[in-house]
Amino acid sequence: MSITAARPTRLLSSPFSRTLALSSFAALGMLLLWLTAPVFASLHPYWVQYGYSHGYLVLAMTAWLILREIRRAPFYPLSGSWLGFACFSALMLATAGARAASVSIAAQAALPALVASAIWACAGARNARRFVLPLAYAYFAIPVWDVFVRPLQSLTVLVVSQWLRVANVPAFIDGNLIHLASGTFEVQGGCAGLHYAIVAVALASFCGILYHRRRGPVLILLTCAVGLALFTNWLRVFTIVVAGYLTDMQHFLIARDHDFFGWSLFVVFIAPLFYLDRVLQRSHPQSRAEHVATAVAGSPVVMSHAAITAVCAALALGIWLNHRIDQRDEAWHGTVALPMPEIDGWSRIAEWRDVRRPYFVGATAEAASWYTDGAVRIGAYVAHYAAQQQGREIVFAHNRAEGRSGDIVERRAIDVAVRSGAELPFQEVEISDQRGRRVVWIGMRVAGKWAADRLTAKALQLVGAVRGRWDAQAFVMTTDCEADCSNARAHLRRFALIAVEPLQQQAERLSGAQTGPATRGGSSAMSSTQ
């Protein structure tokens, strides 16, 4: 049975209607680009670094796939979808919220889905489905694949160590380190082969979208692409280690940059992938059953105009939220001094400098001191952020409130009473290190509200950005355990009762925010001004 392609249907009969439609879609495109510009800006650093240096090429290929899909067949009649509008609004708010909470990876991951939902809202689900694969291709340029670095790292060490054993190369494997008699190689994250795998899968996916509509040929291409990319990386690492062994670490592959060698191997070993693609094209001819667009009454067009207007209004709201969020850059003041206060009944004896001192990246100001009351010795630390940003925030992977020494034995949530009568949420962490055990109490205050955990702190960061407040503080107290940790907890509770409020007030003087401690429900326990 033959299928004939229908001519594009004329849904817009008058010149005025066509002009209105083109103007609406042009406004939609410009507003969408304006909304997503900060997300693209956050991707730029990844696209100029090694791991995702293919990003701009993938972006260009995505645009080409979209244009090809537009020209491939006529559209279905435009029919706006309020369900699509709801999804678009949710994704737009989630993107703005992720930026406000400095979770850039979430905003980046939502980008292709945001564009797809905008098409869904304005042109209907059937038209939007045509662009799912071209838009999904953009995920090869988004750093969502880093979760595979460590597994691929371990797999590379395992395979290379087996190959070295077969080649009778004496080597001692210690984690990601390969020790030879003449030196040591470290299989770092860049040696895991993730970049080769992403590029190979991106090439295979591009061929699949172009020529293959069936799942079987595409899965064969993807499997071969992953296998060839990983084999290339294993061979690269193995060759460099053997070269180091044979030349006492003097080979040019070691003395110079070996990236060019890796990509040369990649070009050689990825070539069979394109031959396999040609074979699959012959054995699985491409099916191009064009859909037939049927004209309907004028109501879908009217509905589409209403949906476009609603999406443009939502985009305007998102752009305003982006502007509100980006105002925090003006509040960043750099690093300033933060003196520790005097605490009634306690003597401040020395600055806290050892490895147990908390570590918070990029704080505007921080200070730490030891306080004593007789034989009781307590360390107190304060970190103040005038404006939280990506990589400079209370909740960050590299922050270590417990310090850089010891292992966490136990963690639990507690309530800490202060002199004003408020019950503040803290986290208690029990640490074991070479000196024994100690108890650490960690409190976080974001945009004037106390946070019981990291998720709450992120939510408060988002709400604070909308309110126009981006400051945050971290308060850490610690003391050593004796026979058990019950006495340590009692000492910390007695110190916190008097010390938390002076520590908080000292930190907030830097930003002019004098808000008092809040209870778990968010109400202020002290009179406050902002």
XYZ file of C-alpha atoms in Angstrom:
530
model
C 0.000 0.000 0.000
C 1.447 3.349 -1.030
C 1.208 6.394 1.174
C 1.175 9.819 -0.413
C 2.292 12.849 1.499
C -0.311 15.541 1.878
C 0.386 19.141 1.119
C 0.701 21.475 4.087
C -2.741 22.545 5.191
C -3.739 26.190 5.156
C -5.003 26.781 8.633
C -4.594 30.548 8.440
C -6.666 31.869 5.610
C -6.182 35.634 5.874
C -2.913 37.615 5.635
C -3.707 39.175 9.014
C -3.969 35.738 10.638
C -0.674 34.612 9.104
C 1.063 37.788 10.245
C -0.377 37.398 13.736
C 0.773 33.784 13.926
C 4.303 34.570 12.737
C 4.546 37.493 15.157
C 3.340 35.325 18.031
C 5.859 32.567 17.335
C 8.659 35.126 16.871
C 7.849 36.701 20.232
C 7.689 33.236 21.793
C 11.116 32.316 20.405
C 12.762 35.537 21.585
C 11.288 35.273 25.072
C 12.293 31.604 25.307
C 15.857 32.481 24.281
C 15.912 35.317 26.819
C 14.682 32.988 29.572
C 17.215 30.241 28.823
C 20.220 32.543 28.213
C 21.472 32.255 31.850
C 21.304 28.453 31.617
C 23.327 28.466 28.395
C 25.812 30.794 30.100
C 26.221 28.263 32.924
C 26.963 25.551 30.333
C 29.736 27.545 28.638
C 32.441 26.656 31.225
C 31.721 22.957 30.658
C 31.887 23.353 26.875
C 35.336 24.937 26.935
C 36.772 22.274 29.242
C 37.935 18.789 28.337
C 34.995 16.749 29.576
C 32.311 18.436 27.450
C 34.339 20.274 24.815
C 31.993 18.784 22.202
C 29.120 20.865 23.615
C 28.934 23.558 20.949
C 29.126 20.946 18.177
C 26.234 19.020 19.750
C 24.277 22.261 20.024
C 24.778 22.916 16.301
C 23.790 19.334 15.430
C 20.667 19.672 17.587
C 19.674 22.839 15.724
C 20.228 21.057 12.395
C 18.063 18.113 13.484
C 15.278 20.496 14.492
C 15.410 22.302 11.147
C 15.439 18.972 9.318
C 12.372 17.845 11.234
C 10.563 21.076 10.355
C 11.212 20.481 6.644
C 10.602 16.723 6.720
C 6.787 16.770 6.671
C 3.824 19.100 7.131
C 2.722 19.937 10.633
C -0.445 18.727 12.212
C -3.050 21.464 12.724
C -1.976 23.822 15.474
C -3.887 23.056 18.642
C -2.753 24.549 21.918
C -2.627 22.285 24.970
C -3.343 23.512 28.471
C -1.783 20.326 29.855
C 1.357 21.253 27.937
C 1.108 24.756 29.363
C 0.923 23.315 32.879
C 4.054 21.216 32.224
C 5.830 24.213 30.733
C 4.933 26.403 33.715
C 6.140 23.744 36.159
C 9.435 23.322 34.292
C 9.917 27.085 34.028
C 9.405 27.532 37.775
C 11.660 24.537 38.477
C 14.400 26.049 36.300
C 14.151 29.413 38.047
C 14.086 27.667 41.412
C 17.149 25.596 40.567
C 19.043 28.760 39.617
C 17.902 30.500 42.789
C 19.063 27.526 44.870
C 22.373 27.342 42.922
C 21.591 23.851 41.623
C 22.706 24.603 38.078
C 22.725 20.962 36.950
C 18.946 20.767 37.533
C 18.343 23.901 35.448
C 20.589 22.549 32.692
C 18.887 19.156 32.675
C 15.464 20.813 32.388
C 16.448 22.870 29.329
C 15.467 20.456 26.470
C 12.259 19.466 28.279
C 11.420 23.151 28.742
C 11.626 23.782 24.980
C 9.624 20.628 24.194
C 6.879 21.602 26.639
C 6.691 25.083 25.071
C 6.042 23.439 21.670
C 3.513 21.127 23.290
C 1.665 24.051 24.860
C 1.551 26.122 21.663
C 1.267 23.544 18.874
C -0.204 20.428 20.487
C 1.132 17.058 21.581
C 1.375 15.513 18.090
C 3.576 18.309 16.791
C 5.670 18.295 19.980
C 6.379 14.561 19.687
C 8.173 15.195 16.407
C 10.816 17.250 18.229
C 11.387 14.965 21.206
C 14.368 13.123 19.690
C 16.080 16.227 18.207
C 15.732 18.059 21.527
C 16.793 15.017 23.548
C 19.993 14.948 21.479
C 21.053 18.117 23.348
C 21.548 16.032 26.498
C 24.897 14.896 25.092
C 26.106 18.465 25.761
C 24.686 18.667 29.298
C 26.876 17.410 32.174
C 24.429 14.824 33.472
C 26.823 11.976 32.645
C 29.400 12.628 35.366
C 27.752 9.997 37.576
C 29.482 7.395 35.360
C 33.004 8.723 35.989
C 33.798 6.611 39.047
C 32.378 3.318 37.698
C 34.266 3.794 34.432
C 37.380 4.755 36.385
C 37.241 1.503 38.363
C 36.512 -0.497 35.210
C 39.508 1.056 33.436
C 41.842 0.151 36.309
C 40.451 -3.401 36.380
C 40.858 -3.998 32.637
C 44.291 -2.345 32.356
C 45.615 -4.272 35.366
C 44.511 -7.545 33.731
C 46.181 -6.579 30.468
C 49.394 -5.687 32.329
C 49.329 -9.098 33.994
C 48.933 -10.834 30.611
C 51.792 -8.709 29.182
C 54.038 -9.627 32.159
C 54.465 -6.006 33.189
C 55.146 -5.943 36.959
C 52.744 -3.469 38.547
C 51.154 -2.949 41.936
C 47.548 -1.701 41.865
C 46.380 0.462 44.770
C 42.934 1.897 44.142
C 43.297 4.161 41.090
C 47.109 4.106 41.316
C 49.265 1.875 39.105
C 52.722 1.586 40.656
C 55.676 0.600 38.474
C 59.316 0.282 39.493
C 60.110 3.553 37.715
C 57.069 5.597 38.716
C 53.346 5.754 39.448
C 50.352 6.381 37.193
C 47.059 7.687 38.535
C 43.904 6.868 36.594
C 42.096 10.163 37.129
C 38.553 11.095 36.155
C 39.713 12.215 32.707
C 41.145 8.735 32.123
C 37.819 7.009 32.778
C 36.873 7.252 29.096
C 33.606 9.104 29.670
C 34.381 11.766 27.064
C 35.080 9.117 24.396
C 31.879 7.272 25.333
C 29.712 10.414 25.146
C 31.102 11.401 21.736
C 30.732 7.862 20.363
C 27.150 7.520 21.599
C 26.364 11.009 20.263
C 27.615 9.989 16.807
C 25.664 6.726 16.904
C 22.513 8.535 18.065
C 22.869 11.096 15.285
C 23.039 8.307 12.709
C 20.071 6.609 14.361
C 17.913 9.729 14.262
C 18.853 10.374 10.623
C 18.412 6.909 9.117
C 16.815 4.449 11.513
C 13.340 4.633 12.979
C 13.368 1.124 14.450
C 14.783 0.382 17.863
C 16.797 -2.684 16.907
C 19.343 -1.025 14.582
C 19.697 1.948 16.926
C 20.408 -0.295 19.929
C 23.025 -2.195 17.908
C 24.725 1.075 16.968
C 24.673 2.390 20.561
C 26.072 -0.862 21.995
C 28.915 -0.939 19.487
C 29.639 2.748 20.064
C 30.023 2.261 23.836
C 32.170 -0.844 23.361
C 34.509 0.804 20.835
C 34.871 3.956 22.953
C 35.725 2.057 26.132
C 38.141 -0.236 24.300
C 39.874 2.835 22.845
C 40.335 4.317 26.306
C 41.586 1.074 27.817
C 44.101 0.679 24.994
C 45.230 4.284 25.439
C 45.875 3.877 29.182
C 47.521 0.476 28.715
C 49.825 1.819 25.974
C 50.900 4.795 28.089
C 51.639 2.575 31.109
C 53.671 0.115 28.983
C 55.535 3.019 27.367
C 56.407 4.316 30.819
C 57.582 0.872 31.896
C 59.791 0.348 28.827
C 61.362 3.838 28.851
C 61.628 4.490 32.611
C 58.878 7.140 32.363
C 60.743 9.040 29.603
C 58.481 8.334 26.617
C 56.994 11.364 24.833
C 53.470 10.073 25.584
C 54.221 10.673 29.260
C 56.431 13.735 29.025
C 53.918 15.553 26.781
C 50.164 15.868 26.510
C 48.686 12.480 25.547
C 45.219 13.730 24.595
C 46.128 13.855 20.897
C 47.210 10.206 21.063
C 43.882 9.235 22.618
C 41.783 11.017 20.015
C 43.908 9.554 17.214
C 43.100 6.084 18.536
C 39.465 7.095 18.827
C 39.262 8.084 15.145
C 40.807 4.773 14.103
C 38.608 2.544 16.256
C 35.345 4.439 15.764
C 35.557 4.117 11.949
C 33.889 0.641 11.947
C 30.841 2.261 13.509
C 30.083 4.127 10.280
C 30.548 0.960 8.219
C 28.111 -0.814 10.534
C 25.685 2.077 10.056
C 25.781 1.594 6.250
C 25.188 -2.145 6.656
C 22.184 -1.500 8.899
C 20.778 0.987 6.399
C 20.826 -1.702 3.693
C 19.404 -4.443 5.905
C 16.792 -2.201 7.576
C 15.499 0.279 4.979
C 14.335 3.550 6.408
C 10.593 3.866 6.852
C 9.231 7.296 6.090
C 5.494 7.048 6.477
C 4.404 10.636 6.363
C 1.433 11.643 8.434
C -1.491 13.262 6.700
C -2.404 16.648 8.160
C -6.115 17.215 8.011
C -7.679 20.630 8.260
C -10.107 21.352 11.049
C -12.276 24.256 11.989
C -10.832 27.540 13.153
C -11.145 26.807 16.876
C -7.746 25.010 17.218
C -5.990 28.034 15.747
C -7.779 30.339 18.165
C -6.844 28.009 21.004
C -3.229 27.986 19.815
C -3.109 31.786 19.878
C -4.473 31.755 23.427
C -1.889 29.148 24.455
C 0.933 31.150 22.861
C -0.208 34.248 24.736
C -0.281 32.284 28.002
C 3.196 30.830 27.367
C 4.581 34.300 26.577
C 3.101 35.587 29.843
C 4.728 32.695 31.726
C 8.033 33.425 29.976
C 7.794 37.059 31.059
C 7.323 35.882 34.644
C 10.339 33.567 34.318
C 12.477 36.383 32.918
C 11.466 38.580 35.866
C 12.407 35.765 38.272
C 15.800 35.416 36.540
C 16.361 39.155 36.925
C 15.393 38.918 40.583
C 17.749 36.004 41.139
C 20.668 37.632 39.323
C 20.489 40.699 41.571
C 22.401 38.711 44.185
C 25.609 39.437 42.228
C 25.351 43.021 43.437
C 25.328 41.829 47.060
C 28.667 40.017 46.817
C 31.262 41.983 48.798
C 34.269 39.680 48.854
C 36.108 38.411 51.916
C 35.963 40.553 55.069
C 37.053 40.157 58.689
C 34.717 38.501 61.200
C 35.813 38.872 64.849
C 34.546 36.272 67.297
C 32.452 37.661 70.192
C 33.082 37.337 73.908
C 30.749 34.793 75.542
C 29.524 35.341 79.104
C 31.085 32.824 81.482
C 33.519 31.512 78.871
C 37.089 32.552 78.066
C 38.228 32.853 74.442
C 41.746 31.424 74.579
C 42.983 30.861 71.020
C 42.096 30.786 67.360
C 40.963 27.411 66.040
C 43.430 26.320 63.335
C 43.793 22.512 63.320
C 42.424 20.015 60.786
C 39.201 19.656 62.759
C 38.255 23.239 61.924
C 35.197 23.361 59.610
C 35.778 24.127 55.950
C 33.251 26.181 53.942
C 34.188 27.143 50.382
C 33.941 30.779 49.321
C 32.522 32.245 52.534
C 32.413 36.035 52.653
C 33.761 35.874 56.186
C 34.643 33.126 58.645
C 36.196 32.861 62.080
C 36.882 30.129 64.631
C 38.024 30.188 68.259
C 38.422 27.936 71.268
C 36.439 28.781 74.414
C 37.029 27.322 77.863
C 35.157 27.147 81.143
C 37.395 25.418 83.616
C 38.361 22.048 82.142
C 35.695 22.224 79.409
C 37.028 23.229 75.990
C 34.693 24.002 73.068
C 35.503 25.057 69.520
C 33.136 27.534 67.834
C 33.080 28.393 64.118
C 31.026 30.872 62.077
C 30.855 31.196 58.275
C 28.926 34.056 56.694
C 27.817 34.289 53.050
C 26.652 37.748 51.969
C 25.177 36.232 48.800
C 25.054 32.518 48.037
C 26.193 31.561 44.542
C 27.081 28.376 42.707
C 30.100 26.949 44.536
C 29.822 29.600 47.290
C 26.967 28.393 49.426
C 26.060 26.717 52.679
C 25.083 23.423 51.028
C 27.980 22.425 48.777
C 29.660 19.096 48.103
C 33.113 20.320 49.151
C 32.036 21.888 52.460
C 33.131 19.959 55.538
C 31.402 21.187 58.686
C 33.045 18.357 60.638
C 36.508 19.364 59.452
C 38.980 17.521 57.265
C 39.822 14.822 59.771
C 37.869 11.842 61.042
C 34.927 9.699 59.978
C 31.260 10.339 60.675
C 29.946 7.670 63.038
C 26.427 8.954 63.639
C 24.210 11.805 62.473
C 20.893 12.986 63.881
C 18.666 16.062 64.112
C 18.378 17.898 67.435
C 16.735 21.036 68.849
C 18.999 23.515 70.655
C 17.594 25.994 73.182
C 18.948 29.558 73.210
C 18.646 32.311 75.779
C 15.655 33.983 74.076
C 13.638 30.779 74.561
C 13.673 29.615 70.937
C 14.306 26.001 69.942
C 16.646 26.025 66.950
C 17.153 23.058 64.581
C 20.727 21.694 64.490
C 22.428 18.600 63.150
C 24.510 16.528 65.566
C 27.407 14.589 64.100
C 29.592 12.191 66.058
C 33.134 11.991 64.696
C 35.832 9.371 65.234
C 39.466 10.302 64.507
C 42.979 9.636 65.803
C 42.305 11.717 68.930
C 39.181 9.752 69.832
C 35.555 10.735 69.543
C 33.984 14.169 69.508
C 30.546 15.679 69.003
C 29.868 18.377 66.397
C 26.735 20.533 66.305
C 25.934 22.209 62.983
C 23.357 24.951 62.491
C 22.401 26.640 59.209
C 20.552 29.918 58.793
C 19.463 30.928 55.288
C 17.808 34.257 54.424
C 16.933 34.820 58.074
C 15.403 31.369 58.704
C 16.929 28.384 60.440
C 17.210 25.167 58.421
C 16.983 21.711 59.950
C 18.647 19.928 57.007
C 20.215 20.516 53.604
C 16.971 20.190 51.659
C 15.332 22.825 53.866
C 18.361 25.080 53.424
C 18.039 24.843 49.636
C 14.308 25.592 49.823
C 15.000 28.645 52.006
C 17.673 29.772 49.558
C 15.078 29.661 46.778
C 12.458 31.566 48.812
C 15.065 34.069 49.926
C 16.060 34.788 46.329
C 12.468 35.667 45.476
C 12.312 37.890 48.570
C 15.559 39.572 47.580
C 17.663 38.137 50.400
C 20.648 35.883 49.712
C 22.643 35.822 52.961
C 23.366 32.656 54.931
C 25.363 31.604 57.973
C 26.750 28.342 59.281
C 27.390 27.803 63.009
C 29.515 24.887 64.188
C 30.426 23.881 67.742
C 32.463 20.886 68.857
C 33.964 19.290 71.956
C 35.694 16.011 72.765
C 33.927 13.065 74.346
C 35.170 11.604 77.603
C 34.132 8.092 78.677
C 31.037 8.559 76.543
C 29.564 11.491 74.638
C 26.748 12.363 77.039
C 28.917 14.850 78.948
C 30.055 16.401 75.655
C 26.443 16.970 74.656
C 25.691 18.581 78.021
C 28.675 20.945 77.638
C 27.601 21.898 74.100
C 24.038 22.526 75.227
C 25.242 24.822 78.024
C 27.548 26.713 75.640
C 24.941 27.018 72.878
C 22.364 28.464 75.277
C 24.548 31.558 75.713
C 26.703 31.616 72.564
C 24.442 31.058 69.526
C 22.774 34.475 69.596
C 26.014 36.502 69.966
C 27.606 34.441 67.179
C 24.605 35.043 64.932
C 24.497 38.784 65.632
C 28.215 39.115 64.969
C 27.848 37.453 61.565
C 24.771 39.417 60.539
C 26.383 42.783 61.225
C 28.343 42.240 58.027
C 25.219 42.395 55.844
C 23.130 44.698 58.005
C 20.542 41.979 58.660
C 19.690 41.889 62.359
C 16.961 39.254 62.196
C 16.794 37.176 65.351
C 16.753 33.381 65.523
C 13.633 31.765 64.191
C 11.861 28.682 65.352
C 11.373 25.628 63.158
C 8.108 27.073 61.940
C 9.866 30.213 60.761
C 8.529 32.776 63.261
C 11.016 35.126 64.847
C 11.909 34.551 68.472
C 13.350 38.046 68.908
C 12.359 41.487 67.766
C 14.022 42.111 64.432
C 14.515 44.701 61.762
C 15.676 44.352 58.186
